[in-house]
Coordinates of C-alpha atoms and ligand atoms in Angstrom, one line a residue:
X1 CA 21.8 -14.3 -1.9
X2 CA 20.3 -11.6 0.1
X3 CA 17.8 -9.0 -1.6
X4 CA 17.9 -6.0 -3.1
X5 CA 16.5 -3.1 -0.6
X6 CA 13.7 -0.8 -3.1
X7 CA 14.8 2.5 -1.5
X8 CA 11.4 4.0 -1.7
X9 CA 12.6 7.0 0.4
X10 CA 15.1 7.5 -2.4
X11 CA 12.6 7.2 -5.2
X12 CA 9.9 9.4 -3.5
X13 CA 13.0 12.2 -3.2
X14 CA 12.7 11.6 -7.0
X15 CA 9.6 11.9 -7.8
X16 CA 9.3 14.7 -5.3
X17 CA 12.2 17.0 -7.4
X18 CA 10.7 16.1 -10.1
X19 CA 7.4 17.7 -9.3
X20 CA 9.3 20.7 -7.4
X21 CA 11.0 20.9 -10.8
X22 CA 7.5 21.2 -12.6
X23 CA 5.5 24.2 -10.6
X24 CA 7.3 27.3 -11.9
X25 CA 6.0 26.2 -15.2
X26 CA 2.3 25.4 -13.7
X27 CA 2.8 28.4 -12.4
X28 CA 3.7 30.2 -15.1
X29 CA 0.8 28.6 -17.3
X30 CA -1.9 29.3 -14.5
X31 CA -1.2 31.9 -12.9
X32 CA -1.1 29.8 -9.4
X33 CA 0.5 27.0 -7.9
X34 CA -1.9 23.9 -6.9
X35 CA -3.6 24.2 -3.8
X36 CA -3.8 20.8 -1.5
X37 CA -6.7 21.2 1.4
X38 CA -6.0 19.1 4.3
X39 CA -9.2 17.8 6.5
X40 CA -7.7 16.6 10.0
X41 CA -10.3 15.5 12.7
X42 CA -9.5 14.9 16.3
X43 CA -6.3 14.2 18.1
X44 CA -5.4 10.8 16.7
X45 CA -1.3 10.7 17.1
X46 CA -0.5 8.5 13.9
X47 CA -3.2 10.8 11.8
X48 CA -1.3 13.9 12.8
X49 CA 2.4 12.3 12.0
X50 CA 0.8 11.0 8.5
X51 CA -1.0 15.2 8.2
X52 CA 2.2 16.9 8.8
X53 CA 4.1 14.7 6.1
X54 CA 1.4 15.1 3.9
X55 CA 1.4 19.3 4.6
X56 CA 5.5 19.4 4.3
X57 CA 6.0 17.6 1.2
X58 CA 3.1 19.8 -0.6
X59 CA 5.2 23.0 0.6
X60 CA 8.3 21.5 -0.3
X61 CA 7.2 21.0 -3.8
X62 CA 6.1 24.4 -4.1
X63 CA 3.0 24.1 -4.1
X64 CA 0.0 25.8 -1.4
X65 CA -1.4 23.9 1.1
X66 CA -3.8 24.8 3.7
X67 CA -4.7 22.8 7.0
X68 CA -7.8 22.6 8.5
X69 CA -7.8 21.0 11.7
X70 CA -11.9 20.3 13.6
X71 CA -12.6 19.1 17.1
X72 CA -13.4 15.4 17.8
X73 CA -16.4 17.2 18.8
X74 CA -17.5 18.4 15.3
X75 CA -20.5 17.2 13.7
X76 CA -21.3 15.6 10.1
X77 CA -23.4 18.3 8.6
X78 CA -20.6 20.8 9.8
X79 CA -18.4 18.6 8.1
X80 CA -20.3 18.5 5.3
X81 CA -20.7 22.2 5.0
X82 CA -16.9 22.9 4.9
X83 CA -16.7 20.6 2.1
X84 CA -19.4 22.6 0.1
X85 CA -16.9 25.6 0.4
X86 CA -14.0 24.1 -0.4
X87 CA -15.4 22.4 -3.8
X88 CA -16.7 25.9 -4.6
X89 CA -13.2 27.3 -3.7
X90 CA -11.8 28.0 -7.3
X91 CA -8.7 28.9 -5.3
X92 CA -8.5 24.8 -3.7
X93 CA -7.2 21.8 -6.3
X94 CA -7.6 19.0 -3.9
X95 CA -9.1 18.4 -0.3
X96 CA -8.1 15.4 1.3
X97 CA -9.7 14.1 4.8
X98 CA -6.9 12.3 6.5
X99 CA -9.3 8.9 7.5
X100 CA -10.3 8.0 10.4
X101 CA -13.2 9.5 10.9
X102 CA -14.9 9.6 14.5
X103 CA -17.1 7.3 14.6
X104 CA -20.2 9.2 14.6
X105 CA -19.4 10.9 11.2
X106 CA -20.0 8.1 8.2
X107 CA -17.1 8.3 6.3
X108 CA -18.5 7.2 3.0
X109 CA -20.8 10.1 2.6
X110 CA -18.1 12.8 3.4
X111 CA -15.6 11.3 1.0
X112 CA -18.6 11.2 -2.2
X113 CA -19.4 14.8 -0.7
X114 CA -16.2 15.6 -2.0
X115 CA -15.8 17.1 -6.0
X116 CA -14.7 14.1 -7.6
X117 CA -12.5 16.4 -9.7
X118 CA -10.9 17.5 -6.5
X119 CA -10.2 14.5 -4.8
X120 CA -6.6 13.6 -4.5
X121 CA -7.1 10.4 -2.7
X122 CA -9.0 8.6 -5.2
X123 CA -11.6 7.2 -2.8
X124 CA -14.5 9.0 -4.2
X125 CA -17.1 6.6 -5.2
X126 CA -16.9 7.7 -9.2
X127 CA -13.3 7.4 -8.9
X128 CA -13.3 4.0 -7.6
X129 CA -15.8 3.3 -10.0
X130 CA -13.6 4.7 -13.3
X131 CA -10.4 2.6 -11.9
X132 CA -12.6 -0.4 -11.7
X133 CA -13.9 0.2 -15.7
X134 CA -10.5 1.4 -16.5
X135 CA -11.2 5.0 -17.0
X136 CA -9.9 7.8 -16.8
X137 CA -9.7 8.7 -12.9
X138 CA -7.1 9.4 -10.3
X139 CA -5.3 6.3 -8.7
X140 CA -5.2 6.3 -5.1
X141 CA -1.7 7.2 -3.4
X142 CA -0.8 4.3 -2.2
X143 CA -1.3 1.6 -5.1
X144 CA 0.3 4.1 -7.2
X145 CA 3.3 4.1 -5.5
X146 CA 3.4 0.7 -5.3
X147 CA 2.9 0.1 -8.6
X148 CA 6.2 2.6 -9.0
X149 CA 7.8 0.5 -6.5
X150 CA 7.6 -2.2 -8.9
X151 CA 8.7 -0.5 -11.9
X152 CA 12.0 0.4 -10.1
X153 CA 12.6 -3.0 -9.9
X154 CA 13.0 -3.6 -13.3
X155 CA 10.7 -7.1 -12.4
X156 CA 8.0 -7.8 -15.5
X157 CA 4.7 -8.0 -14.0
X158 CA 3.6 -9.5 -17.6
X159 CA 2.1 -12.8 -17.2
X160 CA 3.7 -13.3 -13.5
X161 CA 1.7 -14.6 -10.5
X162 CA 0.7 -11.3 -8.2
X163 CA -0.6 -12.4 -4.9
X164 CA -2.2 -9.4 -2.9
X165 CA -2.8 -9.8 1.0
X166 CA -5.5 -8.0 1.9
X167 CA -8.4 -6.8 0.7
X168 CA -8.9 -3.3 1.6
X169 CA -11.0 -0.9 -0.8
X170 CA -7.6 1.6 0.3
X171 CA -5.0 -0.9 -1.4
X172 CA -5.8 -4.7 -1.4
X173 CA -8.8 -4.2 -4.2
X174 CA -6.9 -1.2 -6.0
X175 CA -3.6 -2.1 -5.9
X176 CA -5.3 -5.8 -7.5
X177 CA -7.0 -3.9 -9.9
X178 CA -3.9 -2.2 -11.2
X179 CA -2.1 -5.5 -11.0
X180 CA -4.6 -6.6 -13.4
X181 CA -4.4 -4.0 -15.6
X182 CA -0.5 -4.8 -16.1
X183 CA -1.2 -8.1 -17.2
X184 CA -0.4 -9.9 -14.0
X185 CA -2.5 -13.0 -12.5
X186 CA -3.8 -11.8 -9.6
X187 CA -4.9 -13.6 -6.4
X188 CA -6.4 -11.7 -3.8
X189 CA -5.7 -13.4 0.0
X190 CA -6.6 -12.5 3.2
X191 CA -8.0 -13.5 6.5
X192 CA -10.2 -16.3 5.9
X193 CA -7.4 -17.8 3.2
X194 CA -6.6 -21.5 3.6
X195 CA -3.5 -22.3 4.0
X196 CA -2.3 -18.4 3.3
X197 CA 1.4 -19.8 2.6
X198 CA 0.9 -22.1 -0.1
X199 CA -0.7 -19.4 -1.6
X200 CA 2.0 -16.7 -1.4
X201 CA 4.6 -19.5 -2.3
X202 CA 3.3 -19.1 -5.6
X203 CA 3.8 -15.5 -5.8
X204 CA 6.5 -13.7 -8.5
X205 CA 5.1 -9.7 -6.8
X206 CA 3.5 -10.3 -3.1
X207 CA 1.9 -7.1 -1.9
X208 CA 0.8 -7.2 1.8
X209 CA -1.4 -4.8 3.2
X210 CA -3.3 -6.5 6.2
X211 CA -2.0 -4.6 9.1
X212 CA -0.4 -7.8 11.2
X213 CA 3.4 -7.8 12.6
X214 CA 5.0 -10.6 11.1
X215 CA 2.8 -12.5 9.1
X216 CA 4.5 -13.3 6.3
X217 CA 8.0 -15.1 7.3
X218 CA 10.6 -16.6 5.1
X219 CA 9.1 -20.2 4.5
X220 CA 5.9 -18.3 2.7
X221 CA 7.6 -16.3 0.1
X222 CA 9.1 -17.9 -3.2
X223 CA 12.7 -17.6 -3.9
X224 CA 13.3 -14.4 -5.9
X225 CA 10.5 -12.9 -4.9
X226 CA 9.6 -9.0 -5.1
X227 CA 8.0 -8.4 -1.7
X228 CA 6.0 -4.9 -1.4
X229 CA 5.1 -4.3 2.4
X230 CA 2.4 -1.8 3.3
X231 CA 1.8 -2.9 7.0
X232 CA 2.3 0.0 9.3
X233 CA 2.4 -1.7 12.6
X234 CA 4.5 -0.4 16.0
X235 CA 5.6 -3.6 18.0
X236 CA 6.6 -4.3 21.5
X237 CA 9.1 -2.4 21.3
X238 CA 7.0 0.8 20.0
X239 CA 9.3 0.3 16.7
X240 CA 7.6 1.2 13.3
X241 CA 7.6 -2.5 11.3
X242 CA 5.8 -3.9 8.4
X243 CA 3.4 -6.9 7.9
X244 CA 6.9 -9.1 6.7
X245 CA 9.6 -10.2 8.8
X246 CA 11.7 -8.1 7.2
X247 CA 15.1 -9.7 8.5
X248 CA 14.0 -13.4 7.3
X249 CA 12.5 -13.1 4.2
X250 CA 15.3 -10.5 3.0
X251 CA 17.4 -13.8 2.8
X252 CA 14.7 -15.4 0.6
X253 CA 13.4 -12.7 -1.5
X254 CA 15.1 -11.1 -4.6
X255 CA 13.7 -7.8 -3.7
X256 CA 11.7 -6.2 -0.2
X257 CA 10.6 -2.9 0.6
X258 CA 11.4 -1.4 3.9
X259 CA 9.6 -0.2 6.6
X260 CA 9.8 2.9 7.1
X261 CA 11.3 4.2 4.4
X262 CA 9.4 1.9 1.6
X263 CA 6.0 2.0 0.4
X264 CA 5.0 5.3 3.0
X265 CA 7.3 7.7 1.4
X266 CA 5.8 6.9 -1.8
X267 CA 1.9 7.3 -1.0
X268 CA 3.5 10.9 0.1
X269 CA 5.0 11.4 -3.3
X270 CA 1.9 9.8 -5.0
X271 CA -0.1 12.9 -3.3
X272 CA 1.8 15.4 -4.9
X273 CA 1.6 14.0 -8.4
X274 CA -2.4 13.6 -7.6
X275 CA -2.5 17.1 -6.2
X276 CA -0.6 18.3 -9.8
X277 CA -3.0 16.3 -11.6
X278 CA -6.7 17.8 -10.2
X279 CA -4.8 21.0 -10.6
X280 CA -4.5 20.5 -14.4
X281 CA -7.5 19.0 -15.0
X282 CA -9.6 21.3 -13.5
X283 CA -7.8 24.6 -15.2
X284 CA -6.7 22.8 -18.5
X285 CA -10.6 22.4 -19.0
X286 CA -11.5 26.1 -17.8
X287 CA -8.9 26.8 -20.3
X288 CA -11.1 25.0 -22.9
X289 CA -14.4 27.1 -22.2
X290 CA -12.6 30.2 -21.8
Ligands
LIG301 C1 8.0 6.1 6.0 C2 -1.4 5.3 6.7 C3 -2.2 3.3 7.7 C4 -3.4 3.9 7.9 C5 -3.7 5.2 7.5 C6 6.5 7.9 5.3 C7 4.2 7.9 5.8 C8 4.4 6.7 6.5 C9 5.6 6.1 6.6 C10 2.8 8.5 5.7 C11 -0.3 6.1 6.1 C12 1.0 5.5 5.8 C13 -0.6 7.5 5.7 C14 6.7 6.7 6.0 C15 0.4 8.4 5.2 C16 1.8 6.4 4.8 O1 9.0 6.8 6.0 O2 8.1 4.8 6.0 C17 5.2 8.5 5.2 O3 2.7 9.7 6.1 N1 1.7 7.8 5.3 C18 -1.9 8.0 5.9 O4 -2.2 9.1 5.7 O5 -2.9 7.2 6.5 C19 -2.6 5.9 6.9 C20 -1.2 4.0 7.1

């Protein structure tokens, strides 16, 4: 029997009225709407799709968003110095700088220069930190979403085998870490794997994020499988596609995510919920001392 789809455009329209549903009464509470900053450096084509989706669905909530777009050309410390304002903006919830960088700004330092307490992406170094301790923090978009993904599917991630394909500190080491914290048993593949089949044969919840067309076919998932796919590659024919090859393993697994339309839509919708949250930490406690 062929899989079920996990509509993630269609949950991510959820989760998206859902939040559109909740700003009059932020609004009504704070006196403002939450404020998402956008960081956009350069001309890269894919970074500007992934900006504009990012600027729309903040609008389209209701909510404020302002776009900053710098040369190629501009330099760290000016970089640096915009951030500075924009953490001393009262008026700015979140600022987000849509990676990657050019290569002569270190992307590391601008993402810690960023107020932890704005940062909507989670990849602040005291975020990643508190999700690692299993603090308090804010959850980067994209595990998030994938973690919703797999609550849609009604699938108990109690006690079941989780393999995660790849290792990047954007989803492969998050999206484990939440994983974990579910109760699953986690293996974390990737590259230098042995044999990377017989290892996702074993998987109950396979989550690939490596960035490779096609590299995980039918004969390595398990039957019944939920399959999660976060690859975002364009192939031959200049076609959007996943890391999975979507049309064989949809006859073996017992539920797949699209691409498009699965696991991107959601990072989006995770965004806004992030956006929401900085936005209600940072006036609930101003609240507090006030
Ligand atoms: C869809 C991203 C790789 C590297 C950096 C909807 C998005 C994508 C697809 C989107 C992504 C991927 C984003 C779909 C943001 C997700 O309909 O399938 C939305 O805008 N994304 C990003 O900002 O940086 C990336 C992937």
């Amino acid at each position: 029997m062929a899989a079920q789809i996990i509509d993630g455009k269609a949950i991510a329209a959820f989760v998206r009225e859902d939040i559109k549903t909740q700003v009059p009464g932020l609004r009504e509470k704070y006196g403002r709407v939450p404020c998402l900053c956008v960081i956009i450096v350069g001309e890269n084509p894919a970074s500007k799709v992934y900006v504009r989706n990012k600027v729309k669905a903040t609008e389209e909530a209701g909510m404020e968003s302002r776009l900053l777009a710098l040369p190629e050309s501009v330099s760290e410390e000016e970089l640096l110095a915009l951030i500075g304002k924009l953490n001393a903006d009262d008026g700015v919830d979140g600022i987000l700088v849509q990676l990657p960088l050019p290569k002569h700004i270190d992307e590391d330092k601008v993402i810690d220069a960023i107020s932890v307490d704005k940062d909507v992406d989670g990849f602040h170094v005291l975020n990643v930190g508190s999700l690692q301790l299993g603090r308090h923090c804010i959850v980067p978009c994209t595990p998030k979403g994938i973690m919703c993904l797999l609550t849609s599917t009604g699938v108990p991630l109690n006690g079941c085998n989780a393999v995660v394909v790849g290792r990047s500190n954007i989803v492969g080491k998050p999206v484990a870490k939440l994983l974990l914290d579910a109760n699953a048993t986690v293996t974390v593949a990737h590259s230098r794997t042995a044999d990377l089949g017989a290892v996702t044969r074993r998987a109950d919840v396979l989550v690939v994020a490596v960035g490779r067309e096609s590299l995980i076919t039918a004969d390595m998932v398990k039957p019944g499988a939920v399959v999660i796919d976060v690859g975002m590659n364009r192939n031959a024919e200049g076609k959007l596609c996943g890391d999975v090859d979507f049309e064989g393993v949809k006859e073996v697994a017992g539920w797949i995510t699209p691409v498009p339309g699965g696991v991107g839509p959601m990072t989006i919708a995770m965004l806004l919920k992030n956006t929401a949250e900085c936005f209600e930490n940072r006036l609930g406690n101003c609240n507090d001392i006030i």
